[in-house]
Amino acid sequence: MAPNIVEDQGSVFAVQSGNVEFVVDKQSFDMRATRSGAALINSIGASVGFNGQTLSIGNPQFNASGPDWIQQQGWFGQASNLWYVARFRFWQDQPFVHLAFSVTDRHEDNVTEAHWDNRWQQREIRDLQLSVESTAVVPNRSLTQENAFSGGNLTTDPRIQEVAANEQVHWRQTQVDDDSVQLQHDRDNSRQTYLTIHPRQTGTFSLSLHQQPLFNPYPAANAVDVEVHHANGMTVQTIDQASTSNSLGSFTLNQQSFVKIVATGESGDIVVFGRLELTDGAGNTQVVQARRLQDNLIDDAPIGLVVKDFWQKFPINVTTGGNTLALNAIQDPVRLVGGVGFTFDIGINADTTAAQNSELASRLRATPAVSYPQWWPDLDGRVVDNAAYRALQAMTTQVIQRNDEINGNYGLMNWGDYQIGRSYFLNGDAYQNWGSLQYDLGMGLLNAWAQTGDEYLFNRAQAAVRNSMDIQIAKFEPYAQKRSGAGVRKGECAGTHWCQENIPEYNYHSRSLLLYSHLTGEQWPREIAQMVIDNSAYFSLTRRPWTLDHSRILGWALRNLYYGAEEFPEGTRYNDRLEAGGYPHMASGTSYVELLNSLVSDTVARIEQTGQLPGDQPVWGGQTIEGLIIAYESGHLSAALANRTRSAIDTALRFFQANHMRGDSTSGYEIAYALDNSWRDAEAYGWFWVNNFAWASANLDSSYRSSFEEFYDWLDSRFRSDSSLQSIRQWTGVIGFSAYAAEQRNQ
């Protein structure tokens, strides 16, 4: 339990934090800090660019507080439909503040059918600035992370820029050590795929390239063209990157000079860039390599500044000078569609003479104690006493880090998500194919963290949760009711995540949002979770036949109605406007328990009539059965319906085993993908079923035990040993849907 250090004093909140007193104003967005009566921070502020105008932050409309936190919400300008949420967190023993600041579109009148309406083409956001005004003068500085591998002062520091030809992907990244990465790309003899390295040095230098050579099956290119653009012209030579270094010669450079590595080579070759070394006549060597600015950005001023995941959220900048420290984010303009936004986590050290910025950076990455809500279903995760399972979960860090690096899962719009397919350039546009956090990556990472205690996994989970909150969900009610609160569908999109519509079956975000809120005490993720839940509730009420006929929609609706019943006993809040077309009305305050009973009753009736699960995709039917199990164990069903549900679960599982699953641990398993007799290898979807068989063996009939154990052991063995199964999408099954089964396997 956090100590109670926030005091509500009427018009302000007062906080004693270390030797510093903070005052947060209730009437305006402002914070001040003093030490023994002497001012340290005079004020804070925020502004954002919207459709060519600069909007200053408005006064809070809502204030809330807890033992060590304050949350404020309000408008940047109600006419602009831009809403902000600011959460301040304090520590009793240090003069630190963690400000989690979100800016988001907010519409509550279902203004368009979906985001393809022209209205959303006319909403452009950019240049979000969060500023701190110090009483003392701070050094002049400007630090920018331009892309995933070039950070520093854009005017004076070296820069690395990538270019890729049509239908070519980004340059990929491989971690070399804590401070550097090596860049690489498949050879492309069009000569339109290259890197430019700008040393920003003046004088005569001997230049050399250095790299970690690659070997079969993907060898380093042995015929890479390198252009040195120097003060006297351009020199071209061809190098063999099977060597650890290549001398380029001696050249006179000026501020405009650069080295260009062209991705040329033989079929199958990989072109790399590790570092460029410049050695002057006195033997002094300067190194240019990929650079990622770390979170602890300003630590030599009276006020310290930490920006969590700074380099991952490029393009982004921090400037200091005079009395001002400022974070400048959203540096490229973004078309703001309905209900989306951005969140930034910054740390402010009000007194660097008393506390180290490194400690603040550490605290922003520190993890809470592992726990789950009291009502949390066993099937959704728990800490498992199974050493083999924990070892499997411990592989998650390497899997996620490798995928992030290779696929470049970074950038303001992307950090937290992952690429599910090939991303590439075409006619100057970056086409990107993102996973939309399928299937609840944030939840899986939180579970993996709970099993392993790995701090990295919690922080990568937080990034996924932030991406879910910001990019993936149509928050509030910008669209027709069936799309407001729904998740964004994945797709090959040119320059945006939002080229496809929000669809109700993408309602898997609520689990991670609720668990993260429980762990951290943050209220905004919990509020967003209810928007997702209410979309499920509305769709399943007003489109019941469609819900029953579509496996993913049905499975997540059952879960979401249970979450609503437990977490929001006051009932529904969103999508309460009556929709034209004769649809039922889901008035605000509608009981989730009643909605759950109704949906379970119709689902069970369909199983009783047909002898099998409703839905269109047997591979996803496991989520429907898990939803039925959760409802059955919830205590929310009537006694008669609970008994029918138990029998229906058994009926559906036996039909699935007999008709939609085939194979064995020797030949491998397959699962029916759809009702058209198409089959898929069970590695892709098997984890969505193991909990059901585990539960059935413990609660229905012990005859399920042998098939459960054989199937679970086969999946476990396959994912441990086959690197082709270690993509992020496949791994979400391992980390997000297996804890209960692992515990039962240990019995």
XYZ file of C-alpha atoms in Angstrom:
747
model
C 0.000 0.000 0.000
C 1.417 3.372 -1.038
C 1.871 5.916 1.777
C -0.730 8.688 1.881
C 1.268 11.766 0.845
C -1.367 13.624 -1.243
C -3.465 16.112 0.722
C -6.581 17.709 -0.752
C -6.539 21.330 0.433
C -9.615 22.545 -1.435
C -8.349 24.524 -4.405
C -5.049 22.603 -4.633
C -3.440 19.262 -3.870
C -0.332 19.440 -1.665
C 2.309 16.706 -1.692
C 5.343 16.291 0.563
C 7.909 14.370 -1.468
C 11.367 14.020 0.005
C 12.527 17.505 0.976
C 10.267 19.126 -1.636
C 6.648 20.221 -1.438
C 4.626 20.022 -4.629
C 1.387 21.914 -5.196
C -0.921 20.849 -8.032
C -3.638 23.360 -8.902
C -7.208 22.116 -9.287
C -8.446 25.150 -11.232
C -5.736 25.184 -13.911
C -3.195 22.750 -15.283
C -0.233 23.768 -13.161
C 2.296 22.415 -10.667
C 4.767 24.226 -8.430
C 7.579 22.942 -6.233
C 9.428 24.485 -3.285
C 12.186 23.423 -0.915
C 12.066 25.013 2.541
C 9.975 27.809 1.061
C 12.352 28.509 -1.848
C 10.838 28.006 -5.300
C 12.250 25.271 -7.539
C 9.540 24.864 -10.183
C 7.405 27.882 -11.033
C 4.930 26.174 -13.344
C 4.276 23.481 -15.917
C 2.377 23.809 -19.182
C 1.256 22.055 -22.328
C 0.283 22.986 -25.868
C -0.449 21.137 -29.104
C -0.684 21.991 -32.771
C -4.077 21.250 -34.313
C -5.078 22.072 -37.890
C -2.446 24.791 -38.117
C -3.228 26.430 -34.776
C -1.493 26.133 -31.413
C -3.871 25.182 -28.610
C -2.933 25.795 -24.987
C -4.084 23.303 -22.406
C -7.392 24.127 -20.734
C -8.445 23.985 -17.115
C -9.136 20.574 -15.571
C -12.749 19.449 -15.774
C -12.220 16.553 -13.392
C -9.810 16.064 -10.484
C -9.213 12.814 -8.627
C -6.530 11.626 -6.223
C -5.218 8.656 -4.309
C -2.505 8.076 -1.700
C 0.372 9.017 -4.030
C -1.309 10.158 -7.239
C -3.422 12.909 -8.779
C -5.355 12.641 -12.051
C -6.733 15.571 -14.047
C -8.799 15.550 -17.230
C -9.923 18.397 -19.459
C -9.964 19.974 -22.909
C -7.262 21.465 -25.039
C -10.211 23.121 -26.662
C -13.680 21.612 -26.634
C -14.352 22.846 -30.162
C -11.347 20.830 -31.322
C -12.550 17.676 -29.548
C -9.068 17.225 -28.046
C -9.075 15.818 -24.522
C -6.182 15.371 -22.105
C -5.565 13.066 -19.161
C -2.678 13.911 -16.817
C -1.662 11.592 -13.997
C 0.920 12.748 -11.449
C 2.612 10.134 -9.288
C 4.866 11.029 -6.335
C 7.297 9.264 -4.000
C 7.496 9.904 -0.269
C 11.278 9.806 -0.066
C 12.382 11.571 -3.273
C 11.562 14.883 -5.052
C 10.287 13.039 -8.118
C 7.147 13.261 -10.245
C 6.016 10.778 -12.870
C 3.656 12.560 -15.269
C 1.754 10.217 -17.594
C 0.224 12.622 -20.106
C -2.305 11.600 -22.768
C -3.887 13.674 -25.519
C -6.723 12.037 -27.425
C -9.610 12.674 -29.767
C -12.916 12.781 -27.862
C -16.303 12.698 -29.580
C -19.464 11.564 -27.836
C -22.111 11.997 -30.488
C -21.449 9.160 -32.975
C -20.600 11.730 -35.617
C -19.743 9.368 -38.508
C -20.208 5.737 -39.490
C -16.457 5.057 -39.399
C -13.111 6.714 -39.966
C -13.325 6.672 -43.736
C -15.591 9.735 -43.515
C -13.967 12.902 -44.873
C -14.211 14.529 -41.428
C -11.205 12.541 -40.253
C -9.095 13.632 -43.211
C -9.316 17.176 -41.863
C -7.968 16.623 -38.342
C -4.192 16.996 -38.084
C -2.289 16.972 -34.812
C 1.391 17.756 -34.267
C 3.912 19.440 -31.954
C 2.752 18.397 -28.508
C 4.873 20.301 -25.982
C 5.085 19.611 -22.245
C 7.143 22.243 -20.446
C 8.589 22.829 -16.977
C 9.540 26.343 -15.863
C 12.461 26.335 -13.446
C 13.411 29.196 -11.157
C 17.058 28.558 -12.062
C 18.678 28.922 -15.472
C 19.195 25.625 -17.304
C 21.862 24.861 -19.959
C 21.016 25.373 -23.630
C 20.525 22.005 -25.275
C 18.520 20.304 -28.023
C 18.376 16.508 -28.265
C 16.435 14.720 -30.993
C 15.846 11.063 -31.756
C 15.334 11.255 -35.511
C 14.838 7.564 -36.210
C 15.568 4.309 -34.411
C 19.327 4.667 -34.859
C 20.138 8.381 -35.104
C 19.942 10.597 -32.037
C 21.599 13.782 -30.812
C 21.768 17.422 -31.806
C 20.506 17.664 -35.380
C 22.810 20.606 -36.093
C 26.122 19.364 -34.724
C 25.998 15.605 -33.979
C 26.482 12.815 -36.538
C 23.352 11.639 -38.329
C 22.427 8.347 -39.973
C 19.563 8.256 -42.458
C 18.038 5.311 -44.309
C 16.517 5.095 -47.754
C 14.796 2.036 -49.189
C 13.700 1.451 -52.769
C 10.183 0.569 -53.874
C 9.028 -2.743 -52.356
C 12.020 -2.829 -50.001
C 11.737 -2.970 -46.219
C 13.354 -0.755 -43.579
C 16.953 -1.354 -42.616
C 16.868 -3.872 -39.771
C 18.711 -3.669 -36.465
C 20.673 -6.129 -34.365
C 21.867 -5.285 -30.869
C 25.660 -5.327 -30.606
C 26.032 -4.149 -27.018
C 24.184 -1.925 -24.557
C 25.024 1.216 -26.509
C 24.965 0.278 -30.171
C 23.250 -1.701 -32.887
C 24.361 -2.965 -36.265
C 22.145 -2.124 -39.230
C 21.547 -4.559 -42.047
C 19.534 -4.990 -45.235
C 19.131 -7.596 -47.962
C 21.112 -6.661 -51.019
C 19.173 -4.584 -53.544
C 21.034 -3.865 -56.759
C 18.635 -1.103 -57.788
C 21.049 1.221 -55.932
C 18.018 2.921 -54.395
C 18.487 1.263 -50.987
C 21.272 2.830 -48.951
C 22.430 4.479 -45.730
C 23.994 7.910 -45.479
C 26.335 8.569 -42.541
C 27.033 12.252 -41.825
C 30.069 12.612 -39.497
C 29.742 16.431 -39.149
C 33.530 16.818 -38.939
C 35.930 19.210 -40.663
C 39.534 18.284 -41.520
C 41.539 15.438 -42.997
C 40.788 11.939 -41.695
C 41.515 8.315 -42.465
C 38.121 6.598 -42.760
C 37.311 2.973 -42.056
C 34.154 0.878 -41.712
C 33.869 -1.789 -39.017
C 31.279 -4.536 -38.625
C 30.554 -7.923 -37.154
C 30.668 -10.185 -40.226
C 27.669 -12.373 -41.010
C 27.987 -15.986 -42.120
C 25.820 -18.643 -43.755
C 22.962 -19.014 -44.379
C 22.889 -15.206 -44.767
C 26.459 -14.121 -45.512
C 27.748 -10.571 -45.428
C 27.877 -9.001 -48.868
C 31.270 -9.195 -50.570
C 30.654 -6.460 -53.149
C 29.236 -3.440 -51.336
C 29.606 -0.074 -53.022
C 30.663 2.730 -50.674
C 30.648 6.358 -51.778
C 32.674 8.934 -49.832
C 31.330 12.415 -50.552
C 34.212 14.628 -49.414
C 35.335 18.229 -49.803
C 37.030 17.493 -53.135
C 34.317 15.412 -54.780
C 33.210 11.778 -54.525
C 35.218 8.564 -54.324
C 33.602 5.147 -54.898
C 35.018 1.787 -53.917
C 33.741 -1.762 -53.463
C 34.373 -3.563 -50.171
C 34.013 -7.094 -48.837
C 32.075 -7.111 -45.540
C 33.212 -10.608 -44.657
C 36.075 -8.717 -43.008
C 35.727 -7.046 -39.621
C 36.998 -3.761 -41.061
C 37.491 -2.012 -44.377
C 39.820 0.942 -44.939
C 38.292 3.616 -47.160
C 41.322 5.920 -47.418
C 42.194 9.465 -46.350
C 39.875 12.362 -47.212
C 39.329 16.013 -46.450
C 35.853 16.468 -44.989
C 33.585 19.424 -44.354
C 30.248 19.724 -42.561
C 28.390 18.550 -45.665
C 30.485 15.417 -46.228
C 28.933 11.968 -45.895
C 29.537 8.288 -46.512
C 26.928 6.353 -48.476
C 26.657 2.564 -48.134
C 24.710 1.161 -51.080
C 22.981 -2.189 -50.615
C 24.721 -3.961 -53.483
C 25.810 -7.580 -53.523
C 25.088 -11.075 -54.734
C 21.792 -12.919 -54.266
C 21.256 -13.794 -50.603
C 23.874 -11.335 -49.321
C 23.255 -9.023 -46.355
C 24.708 -5.495 -46.315
C 25.656 -4.203 -42.851
C 26.791 -1.064 -41.068
C 28.420 -1.297 -37.659
C 30.448 1.884 -37.226
C 32.481 4.472 -39.127
C 35.823 5.502 -37.611
C 37.572 8.803 -38.420
C 41.247 9.071 -37.423
C 43.075 12.393 -37.688
C 46.821 12.990 -38.251
C 47.522 12.897 -34.518
C 46.006 9.438 -34.188
C 42.814 10.549 -32.478
C 39.809 8.434 -33.481
C 36.162 9.419 -33.491
C 33.423 6.817 -33.903
C 30.084 7.231 -35.677
C 27.545 4.486 -35.084
C 23.841 4.014 -34.546
C 22.876 6.040 -31.502
C 19.826 5.754 -29.286
C 19.326 8.458 -26.700
C 18.486 6.930 -23.350
C 15.645 8.002 -21.065
C 17.837 9.976 -18.639
C 18.190 13.018 -20.884
C 18.789 16.080 -18.678
C 20.723 15.347 -15.498
C 23.116 18.314 -15.183
C 20.536 21.071 -14.655
C 18.847 22.185 -11.418
C 15.739 20.349 -12.666
C 16.211 16.862 -14.091
C 14.175 15.329 -16.915
C 13.602 11.691 -17.855
C 11.440 10.651 -20.819
C 10.533 6.974 -20.714
C 11.106 5.091 -23.985
C 12.465 8.275 -25.553
C 14.278 6.815 -28.541
C 11.560 4.257 -29.228
C 9.007 7.075 -29.762
C 10.886 8.928 -32.501
C 10.700 11.531 -33.941
C 10.928 13.288 -30.591
C 12.931 16.139 -29.081
C 13.884 17.680 -25.750
C 15.085 21.286 -25.500
C 16.386 23.274 -22.552
C 17.386 26.874 -22.211
C 16.686 29.941 -20.132
C 14.353 28.685 -17.433
C 12.520 26.103 -19.559
C 12.776 22.349 -20.056
C 10.455 21.057 -22.781
C 9.491 17.745 -24.332
C 8.518 18.234 -27.980
C 6.659 15.204 -29.314
C 4.493 14.283 -32.338
C 7.040 16.065 -34.541
C 5.571 14.678 -37.743
C 1.915 15.601 -38.394
C -0.626 12.826 -37.795
C -4.148 12.533 -39.185
C -6.180 12.059 -36.026
C -9.070 9.663 -36.540
C -11.821 9.019 -34.025
C -10.855 8.173 -30.470
C -7.086 7.843 -30.933
C -4.255 9.718 -29.266
C -0.804 9.562 -27.708
C 0.657 9.077 -24.223
C 4.073 10.144 -22.927
C 5.643 9.228 -19.596
C 8.021 11.838 -18.247
C 9.862 12.060 -14.957
C 10.670 15.387 -13.303
C 13.395 15.649 -10.671
C 12.613 18.875 -8.800
C 15.933 18.967 -6.936
C 18.998 17.425 -8.577
C 21.141 18.530 -5.633
C 19.259 16.092 -3.401
C 18.430 13.192 -5.712
C 20.024 11.519 -8.723
C 18.287 11.444 -12.087
C 19.485 7.887 -12.536
C 17.351 6.953 -9.539
C 14.338 8.644 -11.136
C 14.926 6.740 -14.390
C 15.180 3.517 -12.395
C 11.915 4.212 -10.583
C 10.070 4.871 -13.820
C 11.082 1.362 -14.897
C 10.535 -0.309 -11.523
C 7.807 -2.935 -11.361
C 4.939 -3.236 -8.888
C 4.348 -6.298 -6.738
C 2.872 -9.223 -8.658
C -0.840 -9.615 -8.018
C -4.119 -10.209 -9.786
C -7.542 -8.745 -8.970
C -9.559 -10.830 -6.531
C -12.148 -11.546 -9.221
C -9.560 -12.478 -11.868
C -10.468 -15.742 -13.663
C -8.028 -18.603 -13.266
C -8.078 -19.087 -17.036
C -6.777 -15.559 -17.617
C -3.530 -16.017 -15.700
C -1.989 -16.747 -12.358
C 1.476 -17.318 -10.938
C 2.299 -20.942 -11.676
C 4.519 -23.186 -9.556
C 5.960 -25.082 -12.510
C 9.692 -24.734 -13.177
C 9.478 -25.998 -16.764
C 6.709 -23.533 -17.556
C 8.641 -20.653 -16.034
C 11.638 -21.598 -18.164
C 9.433 -21.431 -21.253
C 8.139 -18.020 -20.178
C 11.721 -16.853 -19.599
C 12.354 -17.287 -23.332
C 9.932 -14.399 -23.921
C 12.502 -11.646 -23.419
C 14.750 -12.968 -26.166
C 11.802 -13.631 -28.494
C 10.362 -10.131 -28.120
C 13.685 -8.288 -28.267
C 14.805 -10.168 -31.360
C 11.524 -9.533 -33.167
C 11.507 -5.860 -32.202
C 15.037 -5.367 -33.494
C 14.697 -7.320 -36.728
C 11.328 -5.832 -37.663
C 11.948 -2.321 -36.368
C 8.935 -2.263 -34.027
C 9.668 1.316 -33.042
C 8.393 4.820 -33.645
C 5.655 7.032 -32.246
C 2.801 5.098 -33.850
C 4.333 1.673 -33.465
C 6.185 1.227 -30.192
C 4.386 -1.440 -28.184
C 2.838 -3.110 -31.230
C 4.585 -5.494 -33.623
C 4.753 -6.153 -37.346
C 2.610 -9.115 -38.300
C 3.615 -9.111 -41.963
C 6.014 -7.518 -44.393
C 6.335 -3.723 -44.290
C 7.849 -1.937 -47.244
C 8.126 1.289 -49.251
C 6.127 1.950 -52.403
C 6.060 5.168 -54.413
C 7.428 7.110 -51.473
C 4.919 5.778 -48.938
C 5.763 3.433 -46.082
C 3.313 0.519 -46.175
C 3.142 -1.099 -42.765
C 1.438 -4.272 -41.626
C 0.973 -4.155 -37.879
C -0.455 -6.821 -35.610
C -2.787 -4.534 -33.648
C -1.499 -6.335 -30.523
C -3.105 -9.650 -31.500
C -4.006 -11.372 -29.354
C -3.637 -9.202 -26.314
C 0.160 -8.975 -26.354
C 0.111 -6.672 -23.327
C -1.714 -9.276 -21.276
C 0.702 -11.998 -22.293
C 3.711 -9.879 -21.394
C 2.233 -9.092 -17.971
C 1.719 -12.811 -17.393
C 5.273 -13.612 -18.521
C 6.559 -10.922 -16.146
C 4.502 -12.411 -13.305
C 6.100 -15.824 -13.910
C 9.684 -14.567 -14.283
C 9.992 -11.244 -12.458
C 11.852 -9.854 -15.498
C 11.641 -6.032 -15.351
C 12.064 -5.779 -19.111
C 8.847 -7.729 -19.682
C 6.796 -5.425 -17.466
C 8.094 -2.347 -19.275
C 7.516 -3.895 -22.696
C 4.000 -4.731 -21.468
C 3.505 -1.112 -20.471
C 4.493 -0.062 -24.000
C 1.904 -2.483 -25.396
C -0.750 -1.132 -23.026
C 0.078 2.446 -24.016
C -0.180 1.529 -27.711
C -3.512 -0.152 -27.029
C -4.817 2.896 -25.140
C -3.635 5.332 -27.788
C -3.583 3.779 -31.232
C -5.726 0.641 -31.221
C -9.088 1.644 -29.711
C -11.774 4.083 -30.895
C -12.240 5.677 -27.481
C -15.415 7.453 -26.395
C -18.108 7.496 -29.139
C -16.784 8.948 -32.407
C -18.411 6.377 -34.705
C -21.632 4.425 -35.011
C -22.261 2.448 -31.831
C -21.071 -0.850 -33.246
C -17.605 0.663 -33.887
C -17.136 3.049 -30.940
C -14.948 1.292 -28.395
C -13.895 -1.349 -30.909
C -10.309 -2.223 -31.760
C -8.532 -1.366 -34.989
C -8.185 -4.147 -37.508
C -4.693 -4.941 -38.727
C -3.842 -4.208 -42.314
C -1.310 -3.150 -44.895
C -1.634 0.593 -44.450
C 0.186 3.441 -46.155
C 1.528 5.672 -43.414
C -1.214 4.981 -40.869
C -2.672 2.276 -38.645
C -6.182 3.277 -39.604
C -6.782 2.267 -43.210
C -9.228 -0.444 -42.103
C -12.264 -0.142 -39.902
C -12.727 -0.757 -36.197
C -14.442 -4.115 -35.788
C -16.104 -5.697 -32.736
C -14.049 -8.890 -32.751
C -10.972 -6.810 -31.876
C -12.115 -6.453 -28.285
C -9.291 -8.352 -26.616
C -7.636 -5.234 -25.143
C -9.726 -5.095 -21.959
C -7.776 -7.811 -20.101
C -4.422 -6.065 -20.291
C -5.942 -2.652 -19.545
C -7.685 -3.912 -16.413
C -4.724 -5.894 -15.114
C -2.317 -3.011 -15.771
C -4.664 -0.613 -13.961
C -4.861 -3.001 -11.020
C -1.077 -3.272 -10.815
C -0.255 0.429 -11.197
C -3.330 2.202 -9.876
C -3.664 4.164 -13.136
C -7.341 4.979 -13.713
C -7.297 6.026 -17.376
C -6.592 2.489 -18.698
C -9.509 1.239 -16.593
C -11.809 3.862 -18.122
C -10.747 2.812 -21.609
C -11.354 -0.840 -20.721
C -15.003 -0.017 -20.038
C -15.293 1.562 -23.482
C -14.060 -1.717 -24.995
C -16.361 -3.775 -22.777
C -19.363 -1.631 -23.687
C -18.667 -2.097 -27.374
C -18.785 -5.859 -26.808
C -21.933 -5.483 -24.739
C -23.661 -3.305 -27.325
C -22.748 -5.443 -30.303
C -23.716 -8.707 -28.644
C -27.058 -7.211 -27.585
C -28.008 -5.525 -30.850
C -26.421 -8.012 -33.294
C -27.050 -11.279 -31.454
C -27.310 -13.595 -34.486
C -24.108 -12.135 -35.970
C -22.362 -12.506 -32.616
C -23.350 -16.154 -32.330
C -22.239 -16.843 -35.889
C -18.716 -15.384 -35.448
C -16.352 -17.169 -33.108
C -14.014 -14.336 -32.164
C -16.797 -11.839 -31.504
C -18.639 -14.347 -29.307
C -15.566 -15.456 -27.354
C -14.507 -11.932 -26.424
C -18.070 -10.783 -25.713
C -18.498 -13.518 -23.092
C -15.255 -12.496 -21.413
C -15.976 -8.776 -21.585
C -19.424 -9.094 -20.050
C -17.884 -10.960 -17.128
C -15.210 -8.256 -16.711
C -17.934 -5.612 -16.761
C -19.981 -7.428 -14.132
C -16.998 -7.651 -11.798
C -15.261 -4.324 -12.354
C -18.210 -2.021 -13.113
C -21.183 -3.143 -11.000
C -22.971 0.134 -11.767
C -23.535 -1.150 -15.324
C -22.799 0.120 -18.819
C -21.750 3.695 -19.517
C -21.122 4.071 -23.258
C -23.067 3.497 -26.489
C -26.342 4.408 -24.789
C -27.893 6.327 -27.695
C -30.777 4.626 -29.443
C -29.619 3.484 -32.872
C -31.914 3.849 -35.861
C -33.065 0.640 -37.478
C -35.072 -0.955 -34.705
C -32.124 -2.166 -32.648
C -32.498 -2.767 -28.895
C -31.562 0.151 -26.661
C -28.631 -0.353 -24.254
C -29.404 2.422 -21.796
C -26.659 3.685 -19.512
C -26.564 1.511 -16.416
C -27.655 -1.694 -18.162
C -26.654 -4.672 -16.017
C -23.684 -6.637 -17.282
C -24.945 -9.630 -15.297
C -28.222 -9.608 -17.201
C -26.401 -9.214 -20.507
C -24.074 -12.091 -19.603
C -26.952 -14.392 -18.668
C -28.713 -13.577 -21.921
C -25.684 -14.249 -24.112
C -24.720 -17.432 -22.259
C -28.307 -18.678 -22.518
C -28.398 -18.186 -26.282
C -24.948 -19.735 -26.712
C -25.876 -22.780 -24.644
C -29.176 -23.156 -26.487
C -27.312 -23.221 -29.806
C -24.979 -25.954 -28.493
C -27.953 -27.953 -27.213
C -29.649 -27.667 -30.623
C -26.645 -28.490 -32.821
C -24.315 -30.493 -30.593
C -21.416 -28.132 -31.332
C -20.177 -24.613 -30.706
C -21.749 -21.782 -32.674
C -19.385 -19.739 -34.806
C -17.566 -19.723 -38.098
C -14.005 -20.654 -37.089
C -13.330 -23.720 -34.941
C -9.772 -22.514 -34.279
C -11.262 -19.636 -32.272
C -13.914 -21.731 -30.553
C -11.563 -22.280 -27.642
C -12.112 -18.664 -26.654
C -15.865 -19.230 -26.613
C -15.499 -22.233 -24.321
C -13.150 -20.303 -22.031
C -15.794 -17.570 -21.897
C -18.418 -20.141 -20.942
C -16.154 -21.610 -18.250
C -15.495 -18.145 -16.810
C -19.238 -17.412 -16.781
C -20.001 -20.800 -15.233
C -17.532 -20.253 -12.398
C -18.504 -16.607 -11.860
C -21.572 -17.133 -9.718
C -23.451 -14.685 -11.974
C -25.530 -17.312 -13.791
C -28.790 -18.662 -12.505
C -28.507 -22.167 -11.055
C -30.423 -23.718 -13.925
C -28.344 -21.929 -16.569
C -25.115 -22.842 -14.788
C -26.019 -26.550 -14.954
C -26.884 -26.265 -18.645
C -23.630 -24.394 -19.293
C -21.554 -27.122 -17.675
C -23.176 -29.781 -19.871
C -22.818 -27.612 -22.979
C -19.086 -27.167 -22.373
C -18.672 -30.954 -22.297
C -20.760 -31.384 -25.460
C -18.827 -28.735 -27.372
C -15.418 -30.045 -26.341
C -16.217 -33.610 -27.350
C -17.516 -32.473 -30.748
C -14.382 -30.417 -31.313
C -12.117 -33.336 -30.425
C -13.979 -35.672 -32.759
C -14.511 -33.363 -35.729
C -12.271 -30.284 -35.681
C -8.974 -31.586 -34.306
C -6.819 -34.361 -35.708
C -3.362 -35.877 -35.361
C -1.183 -36.864 -32.445
C 2.095 -35.949 -30.773
C 4.060 -38.065 -33.274
C 2.626 -36.799 -36.538
C 1.591 -33.388 -35.225
C -1.813 -31.832 -34.679
C -4.104 -29.852 -36.949
C -7.198 -27.773 -36.151
C -10.028 -26.873 -38.515
C -9.626 -23.215 -39.415
C -13.129 -22.680 -40.760
C -16.207 -24.733 -41.612
C -15.056 -25.227 -45.215
C -12.798 -28.162 -44.338
C -9.646 -26.012 -44.301
C -7.080 -27.019 -41.672
C -4.141 -25.306 -39.981
C -1.151 -26.609 -38.058
C -2.120 -26.568 -34.401
C 0.969 -24.592 -33.384
C -0.761 -21.408 -34.499
C -3.943 -21.867 -32.477
C -3.387 -24.756 -30.085
C -2.638 -22.554 -27.082
C -6.176 -21.168 -27.363
C -7.500 -24.640 -26.512
C -5.233 -26.138 -23.842
C -6.925 -24.386 -20.898
C -10.256 -25.921 -21.899
C -8.935 -29.466 -21.903
C -7.103 -28.833 -18.641
C -10.272 -27.501 -17.024
C -12.389 -30.356 -18.389
C -9.966 -32.969 -17.053
C -10.133 -31.415 -13.587
C -13.844 -30.556 -13.490
C -15.806 -32.664 -15.981
C -14.272 -36.027 -16.729
C -10.832 -37.457 -16.022
C -10.920 -39.089 -19.469
C -9.815 -35.721 -20.859
C -6.548 -35.986 -18.936
C -4.442 -38.087 -21.290
C -5.349 -36.097 -24.410
C -4.761 -32.826 -22.539
C -1.311 -33.893 -21.344
C -0.269 -35.192 -24.762
C -1.430 -32.025 -26.543
C 0.103 -29.669 -23.962
C 3.457 -31.485 -23.970
C 3.549 -31.428 -27.774
C 2.944 -27.670 -27.877
C 5.493 -27.041 -25.134
C 8.142 -29.067 -26.933
C 7.475 -27.461 -30.299
C 7.739 -23.895 -29.040
C 10.902 -24.591 -27.060
C 12.748 -26.131 -29.964
C 11.483 -24.596 -33.216
C 12.735 -21.057 -33.839
C 10.263 -20.670 -36.727
C 7.485 -20.580 -34.097
C 9.065 -17.693 -32.229
C 7.389 -14.756 -33.913
C 5.522 -12.380 -31.623
C 2.081 -13.344 -32.905
C 2.705 -17.039 -32.293
C 4.310 -16.328 -28.935
C 1.223 -14.450 -27.687
C -0.418 -17.859 -27.300
C 2.447 -19.109 -25.136
C 2.360 -16.148 -22.771
C -1.296 -15.162 -22.823
C -3.320 -18.378 -22.826
C -1.429 -21.143 -21.082
C -0.920 -20.447 -17.363
C -3.921 -22.408 -16.097
C -3.035 -25.385 -18.302
C 0.567 -25.277 -17.081
C -0.598 -25.389 -13.484
C -2.891 -28.328 -14.186
C -0.086 -30.122 -16.030
C 1.933 -29.857 -12.844
C -0.728 -31.622 -10.761
